[in-house]
CSV table of C-alpha atoms in Angstrom, one decimal:
chain,number,residue,atom,x,y,z
A,645,MET,CA,0.0,0.0,0.0
A,646,ILE,CA,1.1,3.6,-0.7
A,647,LEU,CA,0.4,6.8,1.0
A,648,ILE,CA,-2.4,6.3,3.5
A,649,GLN,CA,-3.6,3.2,1.6
A,650,PHE,CA,-4.6,5.4,-1.3
A,651,PHE,CA,-3.8,4.2,-4.8
A,652,PHE,CA,-4.2,5.8,-8.2
A,653,PHE,CA,-4.1,3.8,-11.3
A,654,PHE,CA,-4.1,5.1,-14.9
A,655,PHE,CA,-4.6,3.2,-18.1
A,656,GLY,CA,-3.6,4.9,-21.3
A,657,ILE,CA,-1.5,5.6,-24.2
A,658,SER,CA,0.8,7.6,-21.9
A,659,GLY,CA,0.2,10.8,-23.7
A,660,LEU,CA,0.3,14.3,-22.2
A,661,GLY,CA,-3.2,13.8,-20.6
A,662,GLY,CA,-2.2,10.8,-18.5
A,663,LEU,CA,1.4,12.1,-17.9
A,664,SER,CA,0.2,15.5,-16.7
A,665,THR,CA,-2.5,13.9,-14.4
A,666,ALA,CA,0.1,11.7,-12.8
A,667,LYS,CA,2.6,14.6,-12.6
A,668,TYR,CA,0.2,16.9,-10.8
A,669,LEU,CA,-1.0,14.2,-8.5
A,670,ALA,CA,2.6,13.5,-7.5
A,671,ASP,CA,3.0,17.2,-6.9
A,672,ALA,CA,0.0,17.0,-4.5
A,673,GLY,CA,1.7,14.3,-2.4
A,674,HIS,CA,0.2,11.2,-4.0
A,675,LYS,CA,2.1,8.3,-5.6
A,676,PRO,CA,0.3,7.5,-8.9
A,677,ILE,CA,0.9,4.5,-11.0
A,678,LEU,CA,0.6,5.1,-14.8
A,679,LEU,CA,-0.2,2.0,-16.9
A,680,GLU,CA,0.9,2.4,-20.5
A,681,ALA,CA,-0.5,0.0,-23.0
A,682,ARG,CA,2.5,0.1,-25.4
A,683,ASP,CA,6.2,0.0,-25.1
A,684,VAL,CA,6.7,3.6,-26.0
A,685,LEU,CA,5.8,6.9,-24.2
A,686,GLY,CA,3.9,9.8,-25.8
A,687,GLY,CA,0.5,8.7,-27.1
A,688,LYS,CA,-0.2,11.1,-29.9
A,689,VAL,CA,3.3,12.6,-29.5
A,690,ALA,CA,5.1,9.2,-29.7
A,691,ALA,CA,8.2,8.7,-31.8
A,692,TRP,CA,10.4,5.8,-33.0
A,693,LYS,CA,14.0,5.4,-34.0
A,694,ASP,CA,14.7,3.5,-37.2
A,695,ASP,CA,17.7,1.2,-38.0
A,696,ASP,CA,19.7,4.2,-39.1
A,697,GLY,CA,19.2,6.0,-35.8
A,698,ASP,CA,16.7,8.6,-37.4
A,699,TRP,CA,13.5,9.5,-35.6
A,700,TYR,CA,10.0,9.5,-37.1
A,701,GLU,CA,6.9,10.7,-35.2
A,702,THR,CA,3.2,10.6,-35.0
A,703,GLY,CA,2.9,14.2,-36.2
A,704,LEU,CA,4.3,17.7,-36.4
A,705,HIS,CA,4.0,18.9,-32.8
A,706,ILE,CA,4.1,22.7,-32.6
A,707,PHE,CA,4.1,24.7,-29.4
A,708,PHE,CA,2.4,28.1,-29.4
A,709,GLY,CA,2.8,31.2,-27.3
A,710,ALA,CA,-0.9,30.9,-26.4
A,711,TYR,CA,-0.2,27.6,-24.6
A,712,PRO,CA,0.3,28.7,-20.9
A,713,ASN,CA,-0.2,25.3,-19.4
A,714,MET,CA,2.4,23.7,-21.7
A,715,GLN,CA,4.9,26.5,-20.9
A,716,ASN,CA,4.2,26.2,-17.2
A,717,LEU,CA,4.9,22.4,-17.5
A,718,PHE,CA,8.2,23.1,-19.3
A,719,GLY,CA,9.1,25.6,-16.5
A,720,GLU,CA,8.2,23.2,-13.7
A,721,LEU,CA,10.4,20.5,-15.2
A,722,GLY,CA,13.3,22.9,-15.9
A,723,ILE,CA,13.4,22.2,-19.6
A,724,ASN,CA,12.4,25.6,-21.1
A,725,ASP,CA,15.6,25.6,-23.1
A,726,ARG,CA,14.3,22.6,-25.1
A,727,LEU,CA,11.8,24.9,-26.9
A,728,GLN,CA,13.2,26.4,-30.1
A,729,TRP,CA,11.1,29.5,-30.8
A,730,LYS,CA,10.8,30.6,-34.4
A,731,GLU,CA,10.3,34.0,-36.1
A,732,HIS,CA,6.8,35.3,-35.3
A,733,SER,CA,5.3,34.7,-38.8
A,734,MET,CA,2.7,32.5,-40.4
A,735,ILE,CA,3.9,31.4,-43.8
A,736,PHE,CA,1.6,30.1,-46.6
A,737,ALA,CA,2.5,28.5,-49.9
A,738,MET,CA,0.9,30.2,-53.0
A,739,PRO,CA,-0.8,27.5,-55.1
A,740,ASN,CA,-1.1,29.9,-58.1
A,741,LYS,CA,2.6,30.8,-57.8
A,742,PRO,CA,4.5,27.6,-57.4
A,743,GLY,CA,7.5,27.9,-55.2
A,744,GLU,CA,6.5,31.2,-53.6
A,745,PHE,CA,5.2,32.1,-50.2
A,746,SER,CA,3.0,34.7,-48.6
A,747,ARG,CA,3.7,35.8,-45.0
A,748,PHE,CA,1.8,37.2,-42.1
A,749,ASP,CA,4.6,38.9,-40.0
A,750,PHE,CA,3.6,39.9,-36.4
A,751,PRO,CA,5.6,43.0,-35.3
A,752,GLU,CA,7.4,42.3,-32.0
A,753,ALA,CA,7.0,45.9,-30.9
A,754,LEU,CA,3.2,45.9,-30.9
A,755,PRO,CA,1.0,44.3,-28.3
A,756,ALA,CA,-1.8,41.8,-29.2
A,757,PRO,CA,-4.2,42.1,-30.9
A,758,LEU,CA,-2.6,45.1,-32.8
A,759,ASN,CA,0.3,42.9,-34.0
A,760,GLY,CA,-2.1,40.5,-35.5
A,761,ILE,CA,-4.3,43.2,-37.1
A,762,LEU,CA,-1.2,44.8,-38.7
A,763,ALA,CA,0.0,41.4,-39.9
A,764,ILE,CA,-3.3,40.9,-41.7
A,765,LEU,CA,-3.4,44.4,-43.1
A,766,LYS,CA,0.2,44.2,-44.5
A,767,ASN,CA,-0.4,41.0,-46.4
A,768,ASN,CA,-1.7,41.9,-49.8
A,769,GLU,CA,-1.0,38.6,-51.7
A,770,MET,CA,-3.8,36.5,-50.2
A,771,LEU,CA,-6.7,38.9,-49.5
A,772,THR,CA,-7.9,42.1,-51.2
A,773,TRP,CA,-8.6,45.2,-49.1
A,774,PRO,CA,-12.4,44.8,-49.4
A,775,GLU,CA,-12.1,41.2,-48.3
A,776,LYS,CA,-9.9,42.2,-45.3
A,777,VAL,CA,-12.6,44.8,-44.2
A,778,LYS,CA,-15.4,42.3,-44.5
A,779,PHE,CA,-13.4,39.7,-42.6
A,780,ALA,CA,-12.6,42.2,-39.8
A,781,ILE,CA,-16.3,43.3,-39.5
A,782,GLY,CA,-17.3,39.7,-39.5
A,783,LEU,CA,-14.9,38.9,-36.6
A,784,LEU,CA,-16.0,41.8,-34.4
A,785,PRO,CA,-18.7,39.8,-32.6
A,786,ALA,CA,-16.2,37.1,-31.7
A,787,MET,CA,-13.6,39.7,-30.4
A,788,LEU,CA,-16.3,41.5,-28.4
A,789,GLY,CA,-18.4,38.6,-27.2
A,790,GLY,CA,-15.7,36.6,-25.4
A,791,GLN,CA,-15.8,32.9,-24.4
A,792,SER,CA,-19.6,32.7,-24.2
A,793,TYR,CA,-20.0,33.9,-27.8
A,794,VAL,CA,-17.3,31.5,-28.9
A,795,GLU,CA,-19.0,28.5,-27.3
A,796,ALA,CA,-22.3,29.5,-28.8
A,797,GLN,CA,-20.9,29.1,-32.3
A,798,ASP,CA,-20.3,25.4,-31.9
A,799,GLY,CA,-23.4,24.6,-34.0
A,800,LEU,CA,-22.0,26.2,-37.2
A,801,SER,CA,-19.3,25.0,-39.5
A,802,VAL,CA,-16.5,27.4,-40.4
A,803,LYS,CA,-18.0,27.9,-43.9
A,804,ASP,CA,-21.5,28.5,-42.6
A,805,TRP,CA,-20.4,31.0,-40.0
A,806,MET,CA,-18.3,32.9,-42.5
A,807,ARG,CA,-21.3,33.2,-44.9
A,808,LYS,CA,-23.6,34.2,-42.0
A,809,GLN,CA,-21.2,37.0,-41.1
A,810,GLY,CA,-20.9,38.2,-44.7
A,811,VAL,CA,-17.3,37.1,-45.2
A,812,PRO,CA,-16.6,36.2,-48.8
A,813,ASP,CA,-16.0,32.5,-49.6
A,814,ARG,CA,-12.6,33.4,-51.0
A,815,VAL,CA,-11.4,34.3,-47.4
A,816,THR,CA,-12.4,30.8,-46.3
A,817,ASP,CA,-10.6,29.3,-49.3
A,818,GLU,CA,-7.5,31.4,-49.0
A,819,VAL,CA,-6.9,31.3,-45.3
A,820,PHE,CA,-9.2,28.9,-43.4
A,821,ILE,CA,-8.9,25.7,-45.4
A,822,ALA,CA,-5.2,25.7,-44.3
A,823,MET,CA,-6.1,26.7,-40.7
A,824,SER,CA,-8.8,24.1,-40.4
A,825,LYS,CA,-6.6,21.3,-41.6
A,826,ALA,CA,-3.8,22.5,-39.3
A,827,LEU,CA,-6.1,22.6,-36.2
A,828,ASN,CA,-8.2,19.5,-36.7
A,829,PHE,CA,-7.1,17.8,-40.0
A,830,ILE,CA,-10.5,18.4,-41.7
A,831,ASN,CA,-11.8,21.1,-44.1
A,832,PRO,CA,-13.9,24.2,-43.1
A,833,ASP,CA,-17.2,22.7,-44.4
A,834,GLU,CA,-16.9,20.1,-41.6
A,835,LEU,CA,-15.1,21.9,-38.8
A,836,SER,CA,-17.0,23.7,-36.0
A,837,MET,CA,-16.4,27.4,-36.0
A,838,GLN,CA,-15.9,27.3,-32.3
A,839,CYS,CA,-12.5,25.6,-33.0
A,840,ILE,CA,-11.3,28.5,-35.2
A,841,LEU,CA,-12.6,31.1,-32.8
A,842,ILE,CA,-10.9,29.5,-29.8
A,843,ALA,CA,-7.6,29.6,-31.7
A,844,LEU,CA,-8.0,33.2,-32.9
A,845,ASN,CA,-9.0,34.4,-29.5
A,846,ARG,CA,-6.1,32.7,-27.8
A,847,PHE,CA,-3.6,33.9,-30.5
A,848,LEU,CA,-4.9,37.5,-30.5
A,849,GLN,CA,-5.1,37.9,-26.8
A,850,GLU,CA,-1.4,37.5,-26.2
A,851,LYS,CA,1.5,39.3,-27.9
A,852,HIS,CA,3.2,36.1,-28.8
A,853,GLY,CA,0.1,34.0,-28.9
A,854,SER,CA,0.6,32.6,-32.5
A,855,LYS,CA,4.4,32.4,-32.2
A,856,MET,CA,5.5,28.8,-32.8
A,857,ALA,CA,8.2,26.6,-31.3
A,858,PHE,CA,9.6,23.2,-32.1
A,859,LEU,CA,11.2,20.8,-29.6
A,860,ASP,CA,15.0,20.5,-30.0
A,861,GLY,CA,14.5,16.7,-30.4
A,862,ASN,CA,12.0,13.8,-30.4
A,863,PRO,CA,9.0,14.3,-28.0
A,864,PRO,CA,9.3,11.1,-25.9
A,865,GLU,CA,12.9,11.7,-24.8
A,866,ARG,CA,12.9,15.5,-24.7
A,867,LEU,CA,9.4,16.0,-23.1
A,868,CYS,CA,7.8,12.8,-21.9
A,869,MET,CA,10.9,11.3,-20.1
A,870,PRO,CA,11.4,14.4,-17.9
A,871,ILE,CA,7.7,14.0,-16.8
A,872,VAL,CA,8.3,10.3,-16.0
A,873,GLU,CA,11.5,11.1,-14.1
A,874,HIS,CA,9.6,13.7,-12.1
A,875,ILE,CA,6.8,11.3,-11.3
A,876,GLU,CA,9.2,8.6,-10.2
A,877,SER,CA,11.3,11.0,-8.1
A,878,LYS,CA,8.2,11.5,-6.0
A,879,GLY,CA,7.4,7.8,-5.6
A,880,GLY,CA,5.1,7.2,-8.5
A,881,GLN,CA,5.5,4.6,-11.1
A,882,VAL,CA,5.2,4.3,-14.9
A,883,ARG,CA,4.7,0.8,-16.3
A,884,LEU,CA,5.0,0.0,-20.0
A,885,ASN,CA,3.4,-2.9,-21.8
A,886,SER,CA,0.4,-2.9,-19.4
A,887,ARG,CA,-2.6,-3.0,-21.7
A,888,ILE,CA,-6.1,-3.2,-20.1
A,889,LYS,CA,-8.5,-5.9,-21.3
A,890,LYS,CA,-11.5,-5.2,-19.1
A,891,ILE,CA,-12.9,-2.8,-16.5
A,892,GLU,CA,-14.5,-5.1,-13.9
A,893,LEU,CA,-17.2,-3.5,-11.7
A,894,ASN,CA,-18.5,-4.0,-8.2
A,895,GLU,CA,-22.2,-4.6,-7.6
A,896,ASP,CA,-22.8,-0.9,-7.1
A,897,GLY,CA,-21.4,-0.1,-10.5
A,898,SER,CA,-18.1,1.3,-9.3
A,899,VAL,CA,-14.7,0.0,-10.5
A,900,LYS,CA,-13.5,-3.2,-8.8
A,901,CYS,CA,-10.3,-3.7,-10.7
A,902,PHE,CA,-8.7,-3.5,-14.1
A,903,ILE,CA,-7.9,-6.9,-15.8
A,904,LEU,CA,-4.8,-6.7,-18.0
A,905,ASN,CA,-4.1,-8.6,-21.2
A,906,ASN,CA,-1.6,-10.8,-19.3
A,907,GLY,CA,-4.4,-11.9,-16.9
A,908,SER,CA,-3.2,-9.9,-13.9
A,909,THR,CA,-5.6,-7.6,-12.0
A,910,ILE,CA,-5.1,-4.1,-10.8
A,911,LYS,CA,-7.0,-2.8,-7.8
A,912,GLY,CA,-7.2,0.7,-6.4
A,913,ASP,CA,-9.2,3.4,-4.8
A,914,ALA,CA,-9.2,5.9,-7.7
A,915,PHE,CA,-9.0,5.2,-11.4
A,916,VAL,CA,-8.3,7.5,-14.3
A,917,PHE,CA,-8.7,6.7,-18.0
A,918,ALA,CA,-6.4,8.9,-20.0
A,919,THR,CA,-6.8,7.2,-23.4
A,920,PRO,CA,-8.2,8.7,-26.6
A,921,VAL,CA,-12.0,8.7,-26.6
A,922,ASP,CA,-12.3,5.9,-29.1
A,923,ILE,CA,-10.2,3.5,-27.0
A,924,PHE,CA,-12.2,4.3,-23.9
A,925,LYS,CA,-15.5,3.6,-25.7
A,926,LEU,CA,-14.3,0.2,-26.7
A,927,LEU,CA,-13.7,-0.7,-23.1
A,928,LEU,CA,-16.8,1.0,-21.6
A,929,PRO,CA,-18.6,-1.4,-19.3
A,930,GLU,CA,-22.0,-2.5,-20.5
A,931,GLU,CA,-23.5,-1.3,-17.2
A,932,TRP,CA,-22.4,2.3,-17.9
A,933,LYS,CA,-23.6,2.7,-21.4
A,934,GLU,CA,-27.1,4.0,-20.5
A,935,ILE,CA,-25.6,6.8,-18.3
A,936,PRO,CA,-26.0,10.2,-20.1
A,937,TYR,CA,-22.4,11.2,-19.2
A,938,PHE,CA,-21.1,8.2,-21.2
A,939,GLN,CA,-23.8,8.2,-23.9
A,940,LYS,CA,-22.8,11.6,-25.1
A,941,LEU,CA,-19.3,10.3,-25.9
A,942,GLU,CA,-20.8,8.5,-29.0
A,943,LYS,CA,-20.6,11.7,-31.0
A,944,LEU,CA,-16.9,12.1,-30.3
A,945,VAL,CA,-15.0,10.2,-32.9
A,946,GLY,CA,-11.3,10.4,-33.6
A,947,VAL,CA,-10.2,11.8,-37.0
A,948,PRO,CA,-7.7,9.9,-39.1
A,949,VAL,CA,-4.2,11.5,-39.6
A,950,ILE,CA,-1.2,10.4,-41.7
A,951,ASN,CA,2.3,11.8,-41.0
A,952,VAL,CA,4.9,11.5,-43.8
A,953,HIS,CA,8.7,11.7,-43.4
A,954,ILE,CA,10.9,11.9,-46.5
A,955,TRP,CA,14.7,12.0,-46.5
A,956,PHE,CA,16.1,13.5,-49.7
A,957,ASP,CA,19.5,13.2,-51.2
A,958,ARG,CA,20.1,17.0,-51.1
A,959,LYS,CA,19.4,20.1,-49.1
A,960,LEU,CA,16.2,21.8,-50.3
A,961,LYS,CA,16.4,25.6,-50.7
A,962,ASN,CA,12.7,26.5,-51.0
A,963,THR,CA,12.0,26.0,-47.3
A,964,SER,CA,12.3,27.9,-44.0
A,965,ASP,CA,13.2,27.6,-40.3
A,966,ASN,CA,9.6,27.6,-39.4
A,967,LEU,CA,6.3,25.7,-39.9
A,968,LEU,CA,4.8,26.1,-43.4
A,969,PHE,CA,1.2,25.9,-44.5
A,970,SER,CA,1.1,24.0,-47.7
A,971,ARG,CA,-2.4,25.0,-48.9
A,972,SER,CA,-2.4,21.7,-50.8
A,973,PRO,CA,-5.6,19.7,-51.2
A,974,LEU,CA,-3.8,16.7,-49.7
A,975,LEU,CA,-1.3,18.2,-47.3
A,976,SER,CA,-1.7,20.4,-44.3
A,977,VAL,CA,1.5,21.7,-42.7
A,978,TYR,CA,5.1,20.7,-43.2
A,979,ALA,CA,8.6,21.6,-42.1
A,980,ASP,CA,12.2,20.8,-43.1
A,981,MET,CA,13.1,19.1,-39.8
A,982,SER,CA,16.8,19.2,-40.8
A,983,VAL,CA,16.5,22.9,-40.4
A,984,THR,CA,13.9,23.5,-37.6
A,985,CYS,CA,15.1,20.9,-35.1
A,986,LYS,CA,18.5,20.6,-33.5
A,987,GLU,CA,18.5,16.8,-33.1
A,988,TYR,CA,17.5,16.3,-36.7
A,989,TYR,CA,19.9,19.0,-38.1
A,990,ASN,CA,21.7,18.0,-41.3
A,991,PRO,CA,23.7,20.6,-43.4
A,992,ASN,CA,23.7,18.4,-46.5
A,993,GLN,CA,20.3,16.7,-46.7
A,994,SER,CA,16.7,17.7,-46.0
A,995,MET,CA,14.1,15.7,-44.1
A,996,LEU,CA,10.6,16.9,-44.8
A,997,GLU,CA,7.9,16.0,-42.2
A,998,LEU,CA,4.4,16.5,-43.6
A,999,VAL,CA,0.8,16.1,-42.3
A,1000,PHE,CA,-1.3,14.4,-44.9
A,1001,ALA,CA,-4.9,15.7,-44.3
A,1002,PRO,CA,-7.7,15.2,-44.7
A,1003,ALA,CA,-6.7,11.5,-44.5
A,1004,GLU,CA,-10.0,9.7,-44.3
A,1005,GLU,CA,-9.9,8.5,-47.9
A,1006,TRP,CA,-6.2,7.6,-47.7
A,1007,ILE,CA,-5.8,5.9,-44.3
A,1008,ASN,CA,-6.3,2.4,-45.8
A,1009,ARG,CA,-4.2,3.1,-48.9
A,1010,SER,CA,-0.7,1.7,-49.4
A,1011,ASP,CA,2.4,3.6,-48.3
A,1012,SER,CA,3.6,3.8,-52.0
A,1013,GLU,CA,0.3,5.4,-53.0
A,1014,ILE,CA,0.6,8.0,-50.3
A,1015,ILE,CA,4.2,8.7,-51.2
A,1016,ASP,CA,3.4,9.1,-54.9
A,1017,ALA,CA,0.6,11.5,-54.0
A,1018,THR,CA,2.8,13.4,-51.7
A,1019,MET,CA,5.6,13.8,-54.3
A,1020,LYS,CA,3.1,15.2,-56.8
A,1021,GLU,CA,2.1,17.9,-54.3
A,1022,LEU,CA,5.8,18.6,-53.3
A,1023,ALA,CA,6.6,19.1,-57.0
A,1024,LYS,CA,4.2,22.1,-56.8
A,1025,LEU,CA,5.8,23.5,-53.6
A,1026,PHE,CA,9.4,22.9,-54.9
A,1027,PRO,CA,9.1,23.2,-58.7
A,1028,ASP,CA,12.8,23.8,-59.2
A,1029,GLU,CA,14.0,21.0,-56.8
A,1030,ILE,CA,11.4,18.2,-56.7
A,1031,SER,CA,9.6,16.3,-59.5
A,1032,ALA,CA,7.1,13.5,-59.0
A,1033,ASP,CA,9.3,11.1,-60.9
A,1034,GLN,CA,12.4,11.9,-58.8
A,1035,SER,CA,14.4,13.1,-61.7
A,1036,LYS,CA,15.5,16.0,-59.4
A,1037,ALA,CA,15.7,15.4,-55.7
A,1038,LYS,CA,15.7,11.7,-54.9
A,1039,ILE,CA,14.1,9.9,-52.0
A,1040,LEU,CA,16.7,8.2,-49.8
A,1041,LYS,CA,14.0,6.7,-47.5
A,1042,TYR,CA,10.7,7.5,-46.0
A,1043,HIS,CA,8.4,6.6,-43.1
A,1044,ILE,CA,4.7,6.9,-42.9
A,1045,VAL,CA,2.8,6.9,-39.6
A,1046,LYS,CA,-0.9,6.3,-39.7
A,1047,THR,CA,-3.2,7.2,-36.8
A,1048,PRO,CA,-6.6,5.9,-37.7
A,1049,ARG,CA,-8.2,7.8,-34.7
A,1050,SER,CA,-6.3,10.9,-33.5
A,1051,VAL,CA,-7.9,13.9,-31.8
A,1052,TYR,CA,-11.7,13.9,-31.9
A,1053,LYS,CA,-13.3,15.3,-35.1
A,1054,THR,CA,-14.5,18.8,-34.0
A,1055,VAL,CA,-17.7,18.9,-36.1
A,1056,PRO,CA,-20.6,21.2,-35.1
A,1057,GLY,CA,-22.5,20.1,-32.0
A,1058,CYS,CA,-19.6,18.3,-30.3
A,1059,GLU,CA,-19.0,20.8,-27.4
A,1060,PRO,CA,-21.9,19.6,-25.2
A,1061,CYS,CA,-20.6,16.0,-25.6
A,1062,ARG,CA,-17.2,16.7,-24.0
A,1063,PRO,CA,-17.2,15.2,-20.5
A,1064,LEU,CA,-16.0,16.7,-17.3
A,1065,GLN,CA,-13.0,15.0,-15.8
A,1066,ARG,CA,-15.0,13.9,-12.8
A,1067,SER,CA,-17.4,11.1,-13.9
A,1068,PRO,CA,-20.7,10.2,-12.1
A,1069,ILE,CA,-19.0,7.0,-11.0
A,1070,GLU,CA,-17.4,7.6,-7.7
A,1071,GLY,CA,-13.6,7.1,-7.9
A,1072,PHE,CA,-13.5,7.1,-11.7
A,1073,TYR,CA,-12.2,10.0,-13.8
A,1074,LEU,CA,-11.3,10.9,-17.4
A,1075,ALA,CA,-8.4,12.8,-18.8
A,1076,GLY,CA,-7.5,13.7,-22.4
A,1077,ASP,CA,-7.8,16.6,-24.8
A,1078,TYR,CA,-11.4,15.5,-25.6
A,1079,THR,CA,-12.5,16.2,-22.1
A,1080,LYS,CA,-14.0,19.6,-21.1
A,1081,GLN,CA,-11.5,22.4,-21.0
A,1082,LYS,CA,-11.2,25.8,-22.7
A,1083,TYR,CA,-8.6,24.9,-25.3
A,1084,LEU,CA,-8.7,22.8,-28.5
A,1085,ALA,CA,-8.0,19.1,-28.8
A,1086,SER,CA,-4.3,19.7,-28.6
A,1087,MET,CA,-1.2,19.3,-26.5
A,1088,GLU,CA,-2.3,22.3,-24.5
A,1089,GLY,CA,-5.8,20.8,-24.0
A,1090,ALA,CA,-4.3,17.5,-22.9
A,1091,VAL,CA,-2.1,19.0,-20.3
A,1092,LEU,CA,-4.8,21.2,-19.0
A,1093,SER,CA,-7.2,18.2,-18.8
A,1094,GLY,CA,-4.6,16.4,-16.7
A,1095,LYS,CA,-4.3,19.3,-14.4
A,1096,LEU,CA,-8.1,19.6,-14.0
A,1097,CYS,CA,-8.4,15.8,-13.4
A,1098,ALA,CA,-5.7,15.9,-10.7
A,1099,GLN,CA,-7.5,18.8,-9.1
A,1100,ALA,CA,-10.8,16.9,-9.0
A,1101,ILE,CA,-9.1,13.9,-7.4
A,1102,VAL,CA,-7.4,16.1,-4.8
A,1103,GLN,CA,-10.8,17.7,-4.0
A,1104,ASP,CA,-12.4,14.3,-3.6
A,1105,TYR,CA,-9.6,12.8,-1.5
A,1106,GLU,CA,-11.4,12.7,1.8
A,1107,LEU,CA,-14.5,11.2,0.2
A,1108,LEU,CA,-12.4,8.5,-1.6
A,1109,LEU,CA,-10.4,7.8,1.5
A,1110,GLY,CA,-13.5,7.4,3.5
A,1111,ARG,CA,-14.9,4.9,0.9
A,1112,SER,CA,-11.6,3.0,1.0
A,1113,GLN,CA,-11.7,2.7,4.8
A,1114,LYS,CA,-15.3,1.6,4.8
A,1115,LYS,CA,-14.4,-1.2,2.4
A,1116,LEU,CA,-11.5,-2.3,4.6
A,1117,ALA,CA,-13.8,-2.3,7.6
A,1118,GLU,CA,-16.4,-4.4,5.8
A,1119,ALA,CA,-13.7,-6.8,4.7
A,1120,SER,CA,-12.5,-7.1,8.3
A,1121,VAL,CA,-16.0,-7.9,9.6
A,1122,VAL,CA,-16.3,-10.7,7.0
């Protein structure tokens, strides 16, 4: 037994939701045990090393200035120096001008939102002045209405909201197709406008809100391992290869134990599920399925995502030390990781990491089909350097990582379905970026969900301890 006979058990793809829950419980004086289903840390920020010693990841993981909980976490772990902040610009490819880019440069001297307004006004390649004016007028209610207005727009798609506000369709096509795919891997005719407004509000409220940073290396080693070391330094545990098979219940519907794939059972007084919503729904006990709290989860479904890594035989010139918006119908964002990331730096060869989205029609296709389609799009982004038939830059190798169910698909009407971290089952909690918190389904949302989950458990500590002691007393009488 640990710490006043009080156990915490977590099952999850030990992503940032589970890791942050365990971290903040450890900070509160408890000794959590985190059960990881796989042999690798990170969940949706996992990465693997190939036979050549090169890393490939589940996605391009970008840190923003508008991510206060992420930045606090880095500070608490003493690893702020691992964030590589980039020039405060958003850089978009120009489909009608292959090989060229259009920039939104945010002046460092101006406070938010003035720096963002000036960045938009100074960009004349993507939007005309009449379009800028109509766009600004359309956004006024969102800027003045605050969080309550933002949440009320959940019922509209991005495209529908823009039309309702009188914003020309070309604004949506020029700017928000790229933003929608970057935020949720889907197009603006599907994405809830609330998602866009949350991002815009957060980015515009802080001077460096939309400024981007890359990690200086792979996420599991450079971010997840420091969290694990912190948890273990305070007496907690992280166990890999511990996949749950079933949640076994008591007669009153509370959790009796977890049964793992190897047949062992895990008992405790408080349980947290920090998996993606799709995994949790697969393991949801039959007895809980009629409870409204769990019924609402049916609408939350993970969106498929494909991450593509390509190593080329030469250094590409038409790139930047920053995240780039491809504005391609098949690709979302990309970066030359040999430039943007210290651990991946290579002066002679480029490694492009790209997010292939929307991916629903491609998730079951072969790797060769995905690479062929990617190369055709790259030929438009690098017309002087890349051709689809590899007559110019040649592929040395590639890795493709498919995530059939990533962050939940933020379609209109999803916000009321996001559960609070405290469930109606006493002693059972949820964490993850799909749970209720004020940020997007993102790394920031996952970390905040873990913090909120830990806070709920700490608040319930006396209640849970009393329940544990009652069970011990009943067992003693028997």
